[in-house]
């Protein structure tokens, strides 16, 4: 700000003076203050108040407010008291209960415009600059140091002192109102209240119990937990008084609140009804309900009384056991008045807002949260719904798979013949949840605000299991486990156990008293139970289970916690048998979830059984330890990560607190103290590999831990760990993955909503101001009274400790070179493999940062910068050069038109932000306001355009030009310092090449004449100092340099042309004076390579040049004499070359004609004909059309007789080739060139270049092993290749010309065997196909093109046979169906096909591969394909025999008969092999219906595959 104030004062106050002055005002250099030294001196002085003031952030940048977290329930959900929590659970609970920390920009800062200035002019005026002078005394410098000193003085003359004075100020007038993100809240979808009023049957003889849950038919998934309720009368409840000592009020609920995040027309509400277990099948127990009528109550009074007495007896004896009875289904859409039109007024009328409008955190980046799928809108609920279809449950169809089949059937058709209907009905009320629901309980049974004392019956919130991912971080403590018994299989055991139930207990030890009351109760009973029993299917040895057991997990799980499963045979005749099993809750300290298959123990449970899995103890097991009981566990927890990467990261982070003893057990491995840092680094890096949903769920905790690792030095084993950089890179990776994810929502300004919420409410800087305590294990512990500091205010302690920590962190600074351990090397490799995305900042932010960087380089002490570059590692120096390249592109000069375009873009962005800030809402009023706003904005934009004159726009362009010049000169200064500072013996070639690359990039951008003159001077200095190095080692960049210099030689600006010509002359002169003959030849080749206008220099290598390449440098002295008189000759030569190149383009037509590419002539003349027509040049038009006619006639006459090019792959190996080492090219040769011809030609040419005995030709096409090559020799490998096309390409390449035009892919094959020999028997003959892709397509102006891609794949022997037979069949078809049949060609093909004496002919191929069906099923398809190839081959042979019969002369009849005889013999020999089919390939596609008795899949909480998919 001070710089801009100073500049504004000087620029406005002395503007006329600057217009007449060519040198800006100078300022005295002031040595910057060493901040570290200053702070340390103040630290030693002991002034506490001053250190506190220095340590605090500015108090006006942000406003921070501590806001209490809103809690829906009367108390927050927290773990049970008196339990020592794990560090991770403790941090999670703290994160879910601590208040929010709202951070917002200070209004005073936004409104303060006292420091805002607007730059309207510049001290430099490019139009007033003097004309460029000629380059004098080009070769007068006696030493490179003198040349550098002269260039430095030239660059420092007339430089602008204030860089920020040229930089446009931040547009503070633009609207930058950032919307405040939504406060983190617990996720809810669309909430629906379902109240059960009545469950009524014709008779009432026993208590009934019901559960209610939502199922998504489309996703094949259960999307809510069970809600248990009953409508029993007091009399019926009295039957069970023995088994229910007390009843909690929460279990009397008859209303439930369901949440639906992804509404769909395929969501069903399923009500399952159970009854107390009694003797008999389900059908027998349901028969009285289906036979006896309520209207006949008087007549059936005795029967009803008897049934009621029987039920009471069963309830008293078996009241704890239940059995399935009936079920009913309701389509939620049928309970809702669905409409396909979105009526805003209707939706706004319900509860004062749109029914689907949700202001919580976004879950996906789509509109599915505001509009239901298929445009369903939850509006217009019916007040009540009566369900008359109550279906009897079948004991064999209890699983969720059977339920989904039933739902699919009733969706397709309302006919329900397969189920029995029980007379009765259910009456439900379905409505939207109002703003407040009195007496509501959360899924953890905590009362939700507001609490109503008048409502005697509670309403329960049912936990949702969303059908798809919900990306909302955890906000409350929740630690629930759902256990789903699936199936028990005792079919193979001879036992009387048929009425089977499973008692499930959650145990904290092995004593029976260790059963924990953490199981949620059902209806009309206690809230929590110690044990629960699954429903019983009468007389079924392999029952399916459908029950859901909900468990409140302890906050601290130990190895003793386990599920105890006891299997009972429930006898209706007063006896029971039992067996058991168990499942530990933790497996390698990780909660066990997913499907499990457990064996069943017959003996008494052994001692310490809970410490082992059921596979370990040597006891007597049922069916030899076979898994018989299937169950599934699903956790819904905000403390259990259920992701291996996150769990590993959290565990290792908490080990840093110092309470962990080594070795640490992590999963199934143990981590020692010396490996701890390595494993921690790996866990930080692997965070990006975790799943998106678990990463979002624990986002707040992950980012908090990473920021703590960045801010606090970690001491491990007595040494400071280098974790800050890796943690920072992990933060970048996590933020990048979240920002780029298509699943996560963004606001109108492109900011990720989750990250914005975290920064606004959650983010806190870790307290790093207390003393570091290192434990015996080397961990880190914060002070017991540590507290968080905010973004704007540090705590009121001194900065001394912060300085101490910064010193400690500096010891692990990755920028300081230090020997790396093997672990660090591995971590570095992993980081290198991880894709780092650099596009993390906006263009404006990047531009501001780069401007700050250039300002530092400009104003820092030059000796300090030079020492910095000398001490910099080579890798960082390369990154610095890349940064300078980015600076050049970022500050490229832009004309006034582009400046006005940028202003228009800013105006459009301002319009969007204003519209977002002012309008906000949607509706009729909002639409009208939007139209008025757009009209007003257009008028204001037009008015502002009229106010801005052309002079002002030109002035902005001049300022932009001065800024571009100054920034590029700063880059040039730094490049000169780098070249001068780096020692010659220390990677000189890489540094010089990198500097040259930056300079060449600057020449490709728009530059001012001032910069170009200095840039060419630097280039000439490089040539003088490092000419030999450039010409020998940097050949490619030398070619680019010649191209750029040639481009500026034809510049319309005199100064640019003079500088470029001087540079080109110096290149030629120094190359001519070079001692190396190769270097002397290199610039001429580079000039040839400099532009696609000229014929490739590669052509001069493949065809020995007639004039020597050194003739041009020999002529340079004559050019220099002319240049001394005004630099005229060389530009004239360039213009002459342009005309030559123009006529060369006309000669291309002749090349096409001579090469037979007549089709291409038409394309060339498509460009020329419009020009001739515009000039009315009818004579040349007539000549052109005559040439076109001749070209088309040649196509008709010559047709397939044209010989196109032949192609070869040429590879160069050896350091003798320089740049060509390990390079591969595709050479195009005349149509009938053979391999020995090109091999002999290249061998002669390179033998002359390198001398006799140096060059060796590699005869085969196998891959070249560099280790086996002689480093003193040069090697050339030549292979014949042919054009390669995919099948889809052949559909468009029909003619011979199309198959030889626009070619980029070529193929050659290499036969090989596993033993190493190239050839072998049929059953061991492999083939490798190599496909090469060139940089350009043939035909091209060059006769050879670089290979840029290579693909390889191997063919097995049977695949080789298939390819050979397809080729033979194709040859037969072509020879048979030619327009002009050729009898000789046809007989040659037939001779190789049907003659039995042919070695490895078709018959032998069939006997090898088709004689037996292969044992490997993977070869079935190949075997069948080869069989079909032979069938087509035999068919084509028969056609060829008949065609040959028509073509033979009378003296060849005997030959025809012999051929026919051989064909019949071949066909008979092949017949049994061709008729043998593989049965597995011809099975029916439609699968027979299989009962799902072998499927142990559970549909709860996840998706199940469709049966027909």
Coordinates of N, CA and C in Angstrom, one line a residue, residues 1321-1446:
X1321 N 7.6 -75.3 -33.7 CA 6.5 -76.0 -34.2 C 5.2 -75.2 -34.1
X1322 N 4.1 -75.6 -34.7 CA 2.9 -74.8 -34.7 C 2.4 -74.5 -33.3
X1323 N 2.5 -75.5 -32.4 CA 1.9 -75.4 -31.1 C 2.8 -74.5 -30.1
X1324 N 4.0 -74.1 -30.6 CA 4.9 -73.3 -29.8 C 5.3 -72.0 -30.5
X1325 N 4.6 -71.7 -31.6 CA 4.9 -70.5 -32.4 C 4.1 -69.3 -31.9
X1326 N 4.8 -68.3 -31.4 CA 4.1 -67.1 -31.0 C 4.5 -66.0 -32.0
X1327 N 3.8 -64.9 -31.9 CA 4.0 -63.8 -32.8 C 3.8 -62.5 -32.0
X1328 N 4.7 -61.5 -32.1 CA 4.6 -60.2 -31.4 C 4.3 -59.2 -32.5
X1329 N 3.2 -58.5 -32.3 CA 2.9 -57.4 -33.2 C 3.3 -56.1 -32.6
X1330 N 4.0 -55.3 -33.3 CA 4.5 -54.0 -32.9 C 3.8 -52.9 -33.8
X1331 N 3.1 -52.0 -33.1 CA 2.4 -50.9 -33.9 C 3.1 -49.6 -33.6
X1332 N 3.6 -48.9 -34.6 CA 4.3 -47.6 -34.4 C 3.4 -46.5 -34.9
X1333 N 3.4 -45.4 -34.2 CA 2.7 -44.2 -34.6 C 3.6 -43.1 -34.8
X1334 N 3.5 -42.4 -35.9 CA 4.4 -41.3 -36.3 C 3.9 -40.0 -35.9
X1335 N 4.8 -39.0 -35.9 CA 4.4 -37.6 -35.5 C 3.4 -37.0 -36.5
X1336 N 3.7 -37.2 -37.8 CA 2.9 -36.7 -38.9 C 2.4 -37.9 -39.7
X1337 N 1.6 -37.6 -40.7 CA 1.0 -38.6 -41.5 C 1.7 -38.6 -42.9
X1338 N 2.0 -39.7 -43.5 CA 2.5 -39.9 -44.8 C 1.3 -39.8 -45.8
X1339 N 1.6 -39.2 -47.0 CA 2.8 -38.6 -47.5 C 3.0 -37.2 -46.8
X1340 N 4.3 -36.9 -46.6 CA 4.7 -35.7 -45.9 C 5.8 -35.0 -46.7
X1341 N 6.1 -33.7 -46.4 CA 7.2 -33.1 -47.0 C 8.5 -33.7 -46.7
X1342 N 8.6 -34.4 -45.6 CA 9.8 -35.1 -45.2 C 9.7 -36.5 -45.6
X1343 N 10.8 -37.1 -45.9 CA 10.8 -38.6 -46.3 C 10.9 -39.5 -45.1
X1344 N 11.2 -38.9 -43.9 CA 11.1 -39.8 -42.7 C 10.5 -38.9 -41.6
X1345 N 9.8 -39.7 -40.7 CA 9.1 -39.0 -39.6 C 9.4 -39.8 -38.4
X1346 N 9.5 -39.0 -37.3 CA 9.7 -39.6 -36.0 C 8.6 -40.5 -35.5
X1347 N 9.0 -41.6 -34.8 CA 8.0 -42.4 -34.2 C 7.8 -41.9 -32.8
X1348 N 6.5 -41.6 -32.4 CA 6.2 -41.0 -31.1 C 5.5 -42.0 -30.2
X1349 N 5.1 -43.1 -30.7 CA 4.4 -44.1 -29.8 C 4.6 -45.5 -30.3
X1350 N 4.8 -46.4 -29.4 CA 5.0 -47.8 -29.8 C 4.1 -48.7 -28.9
X1351 N 3.3 -49.6 -29.5 CA 2.4 -50.5 -28.8 C 2.8 -51.9 -29.2
X1352 N 2.8 -52.8 -28.3 CA 3.1 -54.2 -28.5 C 2.1 -55.1 -27.9
X1353 N 1.7 -56.2 -28.6 CA 0.9 -57.3 -28.0 C 1.3 -58.6 -28.7
X1354 N 1.2 -59.6 -27.9 CA 1.6 -61.0 -28.3 C 0.4 -61.8 -28.7
X1355 N 0.6 -62.6 -29.7 CA -0.4 -63.6 -30.1 C 0.0 -65.0 -29.7
X1356 N -0.9 -65.8 -29.1 CA -0.6 -67.1 -28.7 C -0.6 -68.0 -30.0
X1357 N -0.1 -69.2 -29.9 CA 0.0 -70.1 -31.1 C -1.4 -70.3 -31.8
X1358 N -2.5 -70.4 -31.0 CA -3.8 -70.6 -31.7 C -4.2 -69.3 -32.3
X1359 N -3.9 -68.2 -31.7 CA -4.2 -66.9 -32.4 C -3.4 -66.7 -33.6
X1360 N -2.2 -67.1 -33.6 CA -1.4 -67.1 -34.9 C -2.0 -67.9 -35.9
X1361 N -2.5 -69.1 -35.6 CA -3.1 -70.0 -36.5 C -4.4 -69.3 -37.1
X1362 N -5.2 -68.7 -36.2 CA -6.4 -68.0 -36.7 C -6.0 -66.9 -37.7
X1363 N -5.0 -66.1 -37.4 CA -4.6 -65.1 -38.3 C -4.2 -65.6 -39.6
X1364 N -3.4 -66.7 -39.6 CA -2.9 -67.3 -40.9 C -4.1 -67.8 -41.7
X1365 N -5.0 -68.5 -41.1 CA -6.1 -69.0 -41.8 C -7.0 -67.9 -42.4
X1366 N -7.2 -66.8 -41.6 CA -8.0 -65.7 -42.1 C -7.3 -65.0 -43.3
X1367 N -5.9 -65.0 -43.3 CA -5.2 -64.4 -44.4 C -5.3 -65.3 -45.6
X1368 N -5.2 -66.7 -45.5 CA -5.4 -67.6 -46.6 C -6.8 -67.4 -47.2
X1369 N -7.8 -67.4 -46.3 CA -9.2 -67.2 -46.8 C -9.3 -65.9 -47.6
X1370 N -8.7 -64.9 -47.1 CA -8.9 -63.6 -47.7 C -8.2 -63.6 -49.1
X1371 N -7.0 -64.3 -49.2 CA -6.3 -64.4 -50.5 C -7.2 -65.2 -51.5
X1372 N -7.8 -66.3 -51.0 CA -8.6 -67.1 -51.9 C -9.8 -66.2 -52.4
X1373 N -10.4 -65.5 -51.5 CA -11.6 -64.7 -51.9 C -11.2 -63.6 -52.9
X1374 N -10.0 -63.0 -52.7 CA -9.6 -61.9 -53.7 C -9.2 -62.5 -55.0
X1375 N -8.6 -63.7 -55.0 CA -8.2 -64.3 -56.3 C -9.4 -64.8 -57.0
X1376 N -10.4 -65.2 -56.3 CA -11.6 -65.8 -57.0 C -12.6 -64.7 -57.5
X1377 N -12.7 -63.6 -56.8 CA -13.7 -62.6 -57.2 C -13.1 -61.3 -57.8
X1378 N -11.9 -61.4 -58.4 CA -11.3 -60.3 -59.1 C -12.1 -60.0 -60.4
X1379 N -12.1 -58.7 -60.7 CA -12.8 -58.3 -61.9 C -12.3 -59.0 -63.2
X1380 N -11.0 -59.0 -63.3 CA -10.3 -59.7 -64.4 C -9.6 -60.9 -63.8
X1381 N -10.2 -62.1 -63.8 CA -9.6 -63.2 -63.2 C -8.2 -63.6 -63.8
X1382 N -7.3 -64.0 -62.9 CA -5.9 -64.4 -63.3 C -5.8 -65.8 -62.9
X1383 N -5.8 -66.7 -63.9 CA -5.7 -68.1 -63.7 C -4.4 -68.5 -62.9
X1384 N -3.3 -67.9 -63.3 CA -2.0 -68.3 -62.7 C -2.1 -68.0 -61.2
X1385 N -2.5 -66.7 -60.9 CA -2.6 -66.3 -59.5 C -3.5 -67.2 -58.7
X1386 N -4.7 -67.6 -59.3 CA -5.6 -68.4 -58.6 C -5.1 -69.8 -58.3
X1387 N -4.4 -70.4 -59.3 CA -3.8 -71.7 -59.1 C -2.7 -71.7 -58.1
X1388 N -1.9 -70.6 -58.0 CA -0.9 -70.5 -57.0 C -1.5 -70.5 -55.6
X1389 N -2.5 -69.8 -55.4 CA -3.2 -69.7 -54.1 C -3.8 -71.1 -53.8
X1390 N -4.5 -71.7 -54.8 CA -5.1 -73.0 -54.5 C -4.0 -74.1 -54.2
X1391 N -2.9 -74.0 -54.9 CA -1.8 -75.0 -54.7 C -1.4 -74.9 -53.2
X1392 N -1.2 -73.8 -52.6 CA -0.8 -73.6 -51.2 C -1.9 -73.9 -50.2
X1393 N -3.1 -74.2 -50.7 CA -4.3 -74.3 -49.8 C -4.7 -75.8 -49.7
X1394 N -4.8 -76.5 -50.8 CA -5.5 -77.8 -50.8 C -4.5 -78.9 -51.0
X1395 N -3.2 -78.6 -51.4 CA -2.3 -79.7 -51.6 C -1.9 -80.3 -50.2
X1396 N -1.9 -81.6 -50.1 CA -1.7 -82.2 -48.8 C -0.2 -82.2 -48.4
X1397 N 0.7 -82.0 -49.4 CA 2.1 -82.1 -49.1 C 2.7 -80.8 -48.6
X1398 N 1.9 -79.8 -48.5 CA 2.4 -78.5 -48.0 C 2.8 -78.6 -46.5
X1399 N 4.0 -78.1 -46.2 CA 4.5 -78.2 -44.8 C 3.8 -77.2 -44.0
X1400 N 3.3 -77.6 -42.9 CA 2.5 -76.7 -42.0 C 1.3 -76.1 -42.7
X1401 N 0.7 -76.9 -43.6 CA -0.4 -76.4 -44.3 C -1.7 -76.4 -43.5
X1402 N -2.8 -76.1 -44.1 CA -4.1 -76.1 -43.3 C -4.4 -77.4 -42.6
X1403 N -4.2 -78.5 -43.2 CA -4.5 -79.7 -42.5 C -3.7 -79.9 -41.3
X1404 N -2.4 -79.6 -41.3 CA -1.6 -79.8 -40.1 C -2.0 -78.8 -39.0
X1405 N -2.4 -77.6 -39.4 CA -2.9 -76.6 -38.5 C -4.1 -77.1 -37.8
X1406 N -5.0 -77.7 -38.5 CA -6.3 -78.2 -37.9 C -6.0 -79.4 -37.0
X1407 N -5.0 -80.3 -37.4 CA -4.7 -81.5 -36.6 C -4.1 -81.0 -35.3
X1408 N -3.3 -80.0 -35.3 CA -2.6 -79.5 -34.1 C -3.6 -78.8 -33.1
X1409 N -4.5 -78.0 -33.6 CA -5.3 -77.2 -32.7 C -6.8 -77.6 -32.6
X1410 N -7.3 -78.4 -33.6 CA -8.7 -78.8 -33.5 C -8.9 -80.2 -33.3
X1411 N -7.9 -81.0 -33.1 CA -8.0 -82.4 -32.9 C -8.7 -82.8 -31.6
X1412 N -8.4 -81.9 -30.6 CA -8.9 -82.2 -29.3 C -9.4 -80.8 -28.7
X1413 N -10.5 -80.9 -27.9 CA -11.0 -79.7 -27.2 C -10.0 -79.3 -26.1
X1414 N -9.6 -78.1 -26.0 CA -8.6 -77.7 -25.0 C -9.1 -77.9 -23.6
X1415 N -8.2 -78.2 -22.7 CA -8.6 -78.3 -21.3 C -8.8 -77.0 -20.6
X1416 N -8.1 -76.0 -21.1 CA -8.3 -74.6 -20.5 C -9.5 -73.9 -21.1
X1417 N -10.5 -73.6 -20.2 CA -11.7 -72.9 -20.7 C -11.4 -71.6 -21.4
X1418 N -10.3 -71.0 -21.1 CA -10.0 -69.7 -21.7 C -9.7 -69.8 -23.2
X1419 N -9.4 -71.1 -23.6 CA -9.1 -71.3 -25.1 C -10.4 -71.7 -25.8
X1420 N -11.5 -71.8 -25.2 CA -12.7 -72.3 -25.9 C -13.1 -71.3 -27.0
X1421 N -13.0 -70.1 -26.7 CA -13.4 -69.1 -27.8 C -12.5 -69.1 -29.0
X1422 N -11.2 -69.2 -28.7 CA -10.2 -69.3 -29.8 C -10.4 -70.6 -30.6
X1423 N -10.6 -71.7 -29.9 CA -10.9 -73.0 -30.6 C -12.1 -72.9 -31.5
X1424 N -13.1 -72.3 -31.0 CA -14.4 -72.2 -31.8 C -14.1 -71.2 -33.0
X1425 N -13.4 -70.1 -32.7 CA -13.1 -69.2 -33.8 C -12.3 -69.8 -34.9
X1426 N -11.3 -70.6 -34.6 CA -10.5 -71.3 -35.6 C -11.3 -72.3 -36.3
X1427 N -12.2 -73.0 -35.6 CA -13.1 -73.9 -36.3 C -14.0 -73.2 -37.4
X1428 N -14.5 -72.1 -37.0 CA -15.3 -71.3 -38.0 C -14.5 -70.8 -39.1
X1429 N -13.2 -70.4 -38.9 CA -12.3 -70.0 -39.9 C -12.1 -71.1 -40.9
X1430 N -11.9 -72.3 -40.4 CA -11.7 -73.5 -41.3 C -13.0 -73.7 -42.2
X1431 N -14.1 -73.5 -41.6 CA -15.4 -73.7 -42.3 C -15.5 -72.7 -43.5
X1432 N -15.1 -71.5 -43.2 CA -15.1 -70.5 -44.3 C -14.0 -70.8 -45.3
X1433 N -12.9 -71.3 -44.8 CA -11.8 -71.6 -45.7 C -12.2 -72.7 -46.7
X1434 N -12.8 -73.8 -46.2 CA -13.3 -74.8 -47.1 C -14.3 -74.3 -48.1
X1435 N -15.1 -73.4 -47.7 CA -16.1 -72.8 -48.6 C -15.4 -72.0 -49.7
X1436 N -14.4 -71.2 -49.3 CA -13.7 -70.5 -50.3 C -12.9 -71.4 -51.3
X1437 N -12.3 -72.5 -50.7 CA -11.6 -73.4 -51.6 C -12.5 -74.0 -52.6
X1438 N -13.7 -74.4 -52.2 CA -14.7 -74.9 -53.2 C -15.0 -73.9 -54.3
X1439 N -15.2 -72.6 -53.9 CA -15.5 -71.6 -54.9 C -14.3 -71.4 -55.8
X1440 N -13.1 -71.5 -55.3 CA -11.9 -71.3 -56.1 C -11.8 -72.5 -57.1
X1441 N -12.1 -73.7 -56.7 CA -12.0 -74.9 -57.5 C -13.0 -74.7 -58.7
X1442 N -14.2 -74.3 -58.4 CA -15.2 -74.0 -59.5 C -14.7 -72.9 -60.4
X1443 N -14.2 -71.9 -59.8 CA -13.7 -70.8 -60.7 C -12.5 -71.2 -61.6
X1444 N -11.7 -72.0 -61.0 CA -10.5 -72.5 -61.8 C -11.0 -73.4 -62.9
X1445 N -12.1 -74.1 -62.7 CA -12.6 -75.0 -63.8 C -13.1 -74.2 -65.0
X1446 N -13.5 -73.0 -64.7 CA -14.0 -72.1 -65.8 C -12.8 -71.5 -66.5

